[in-house]
Amino acid sequence: VEQAKRWSQAEIEQLPIPQLCRWLEAVGRDFSTAIIRDRAIAVLWQQIKEVQPPALATVTSAEHLQYWPEREMVKWLEYFGKADDDVADRAALVGMLLEHGEDLPPPPFLGEA
């Protein structure tokens, strides 16, 4: 089991947006303010229209996405390969992790392939 450690800003900045979000979630931080909500909804709606995944068949307009939590949006944006700096403020996400202050536990995605 890896120990908590101090992560440098440079190390954290290199992580993909979904990993930053998962890490913040793991340490109990709300990352919703770092999601560019209008842009995330627009990109997500475009992807839903183009790909038409069966799991999202009930989403028939962008308005349906207005009430989605940011966490769910990021999950689907990641699925579509669109969870990037276009829909999230990387600097804000990194700042939230750095503000956490104490040594951060290893992020939950370190064990991912």
Tab-separated table of C-alpha atoms in Angstrom:
chain	number	residue	atom	x	y	z
A	1	VAL	CA	0.000	0.000	0.000
A	2	GLU	CA	1.393	3.353	-1.024
A	3	GLN	CA	1.757	6.101	1.542
A	4	ALA	CA	0.409	9.627	1.302
A	5	LYS	CA	2.927	12.038	-0.137
A	6	ARG	CA	3.343	15.593	-1.276
A	7	TRP	CA	2.558	15.862	-4.959
A	8	SER	CA	4.126	18.660	-6.941
A	9	GLN	CA	1.986	21.023	-8.975
A	10	ALA	CA	3.781	19.791	-12.113
A	11	GLU	CA	2.902	16.162	-11.311
A	12	ILE	CA	-0.744	16.998	-10.678
A	13	GLU	CA	-1.045	19.205	-13.786
A	14	GLN	CA	-0.065	16.282	-16.030
A	15	LEU	CA	-3.092	14.216	-15.021
A	16	PRO	CA	-6.149	13.966	-17.295
A	17	ILE	CA	-9.262	15.885	-16.204
A	18	PRO	CA	-11.252	12.734	-15.226
A	19	GLN	CA	-8.409	11.578	-12.973
A	20	LEU	CA	-8.222	14.973	-11.283
A	21	CYS	CA	-11.981	14.798	-10.663
A	22	ARG	CA	-11.811	11.257	-9.257
A	23	TRP	CA	-8.953	12.226	-6.974
A	24	LEU	CA	-10.842	15.235	-5.653
A	25	GLU	CA	-13.874	13.062	-5.087
A	26	ALA	CA	-11.733	10.540	-3.191
A	27	VAL	CA	-10.505	13.250	-0.802
A	28	GLY	CA	-14.026	14.605	-0.324
A	29	ARG	CA	-13.737	17.789	-2.387
A	30	ASP	CA	-16.553	19.128	-4.546
A	31	PHE	CA	-15.110	19.833	-7.989
A	32	SER	CA	-18.339	21.094	-9.589
A	33	THR	CA	-17.208	24.727	-9.697
A	34	ALA	CA	-14.290	23.745	-11.961
A	35	ILE	CA	-16.583	22.275	-14.612
A	36	ILE	CA	-17.514	24.751	-17.351
A	37	ARG	CA	-21.145	23.731	-17.141
A	38	ASP	CA	-22.578	25.324	-20.307
A	39	ARG	CA	-19.695	24.008	-22.395
A	40	ALA	CA	-19.906	20.545	-20.791
A	41	ILE	CA	-23.631	20.354	-21.559
A	42	ALA	CA	-23.091	21.469	-25.166
A	43	VAL	CA	-20.306	18.937	-25.791
A	44	LEU	CA	-22.188	16.150	-24.042
A	45	TRP	CA	-25.388	16.849	-25.992
A	46	GLN	CA	-23.457	16.848	-29.285
A	47	GLN	CA	-21.936	13.468	-28.417
A	48	ILE	CA	-25.286	11.994	-27.375
A	49	LYS	CA	-26.818	13.093	-30.692
A	50	GLU	CA	-23.930	11.671	-32.726
A	51	VAL	CA	-23.281	8.389	-30.889
A	52	GLN	CA	-26.772	7.675	-29.513
A	53	PRO	CA	-25.679	5.334	-26.710
A	54	PRO	CA	-28.595	3.146	-25.575
A	55	ALA	CA	-27.959	4.033	-21.917
A	56	LEU	CA	-28.782	7.669	-22.731
A	57	ALA	CA	-31.788	7.019	-24.986
A	58	THR	CA	-34.051	8.972	-22.615
A	59	VAL	CA	-31.972	12.138	-23.075
A	60	THR	CA	-33.786	13.754	-25.982
A	61	SER	CA	-32.732	17.397	-25.559
A	62	ALA	CA	-29.909	19.428	-24.059
A	63	GLU	CA	-32.358	20.692	-21.427
A	64	HIS	CA	-32.399	17.204	-19.887
A	65	LEU	CA	-28.722	17.680	-19.041
A	66	GLN	CA	-29.333	20.908	-17.098
A	67	TYR	CA	-30.047	18.969	-13.908
A	68	TRP	CA	-27.269	16.424	-14.176
A	69	PRO	CA	-24.616	16.596	-11.462
A	70	GLU	CA	-21.154	17.521	-12.713
A	71	ARG	CA	-19.828	14.142	-11.595
A	72	GLU	CA	-22.211	12.367	-13.974
A	73	MET	CA	-21.351	14.750	-16.807
A	74	VAL	CA	-17.624	14.116	-16.373
A	75	LYS	CA	-18.244	10.359	-16.367
A	76	TRP	CA	-20.060	10.503	-19.712
A	77	LEU	CA	-17.684	13.044	-21.210
A	78	GLU	CA	-14.857	10.658	-20.343
A	79	TYR	CA	-16.788	7.811	-21.996
A	80	PHE	CA	-16.969	9.898	-25.186
A	81	GLY	CA	-13.305	10.938	-24.901
A	82	LYS	CA	-14.313	14.571	-24.379
A	83	ALA	CA	-13.504	15.183	-20.699
A	84	ASP	CA	-10.719	17.667	-21.330
A	85	ASP	CA	-9.662	21.275	-20.863
A	86	ASP	CA	-12.499	22.373	-23.139
A	87	VAL	CA	-15.076	21.495	-20.458
A	88	ALA	CA	-13.125	21.898	-17.214
A	89	ASP	CA	-10.808	24.441	-15.615
A	90	ARG	CA	-7.636	22.400	-15.088
A	91	ALA	CA	-5.996	25.159	-13.021
A	92	ALA	CA	-8.969	25.181	-10.636
A	93	LEU	CA	-8.904	21.378	-10.268
A	94	VAL	CA	-5.152	21.401	-9.620
A	95	GLY	CA	-5.592	24.273	-7.172
A	96	MET	CA	-8.227	22.323	-5.240
A	97	LEU	CA	-5.856	19.389	-4.869
A	98	LEU	CA	-2.998	21.650	-3.812
A	99	GLU	CA	-5.297	23.434	-1.321
A	100	HIS	CA	-6.005	20.094	0.281
A	101	GLY	CA	-2.795	20.955	2.091
A	102	GLU	CA	-1.804	17.817	3.878
A	103	ASP	CA	-0.130	14.929	2.153
A	104	LEU	CA	-2.498	13.520	-0.414
A	105	PRO	CA	-3.258	9.816	-0.410
A	106	PRO	CA	-2.343	7.961	-3.575
A	107	PRO	CA	-5.032	8.723	-6.136
A	108	PRO	CA	-7.521	5.874	-6.649
A	109	PHE	CA	-6.666	5.573	-10.339
A	110	LEU	CA	-2.997	4.624	-9.757
A	111	GLY	CA	-4.024	0.989	-9.827
A	112	GLU	CA	-5.824	1.405	-13.171
A	113	ALA	CA	-4.347	-0.195	-16.250
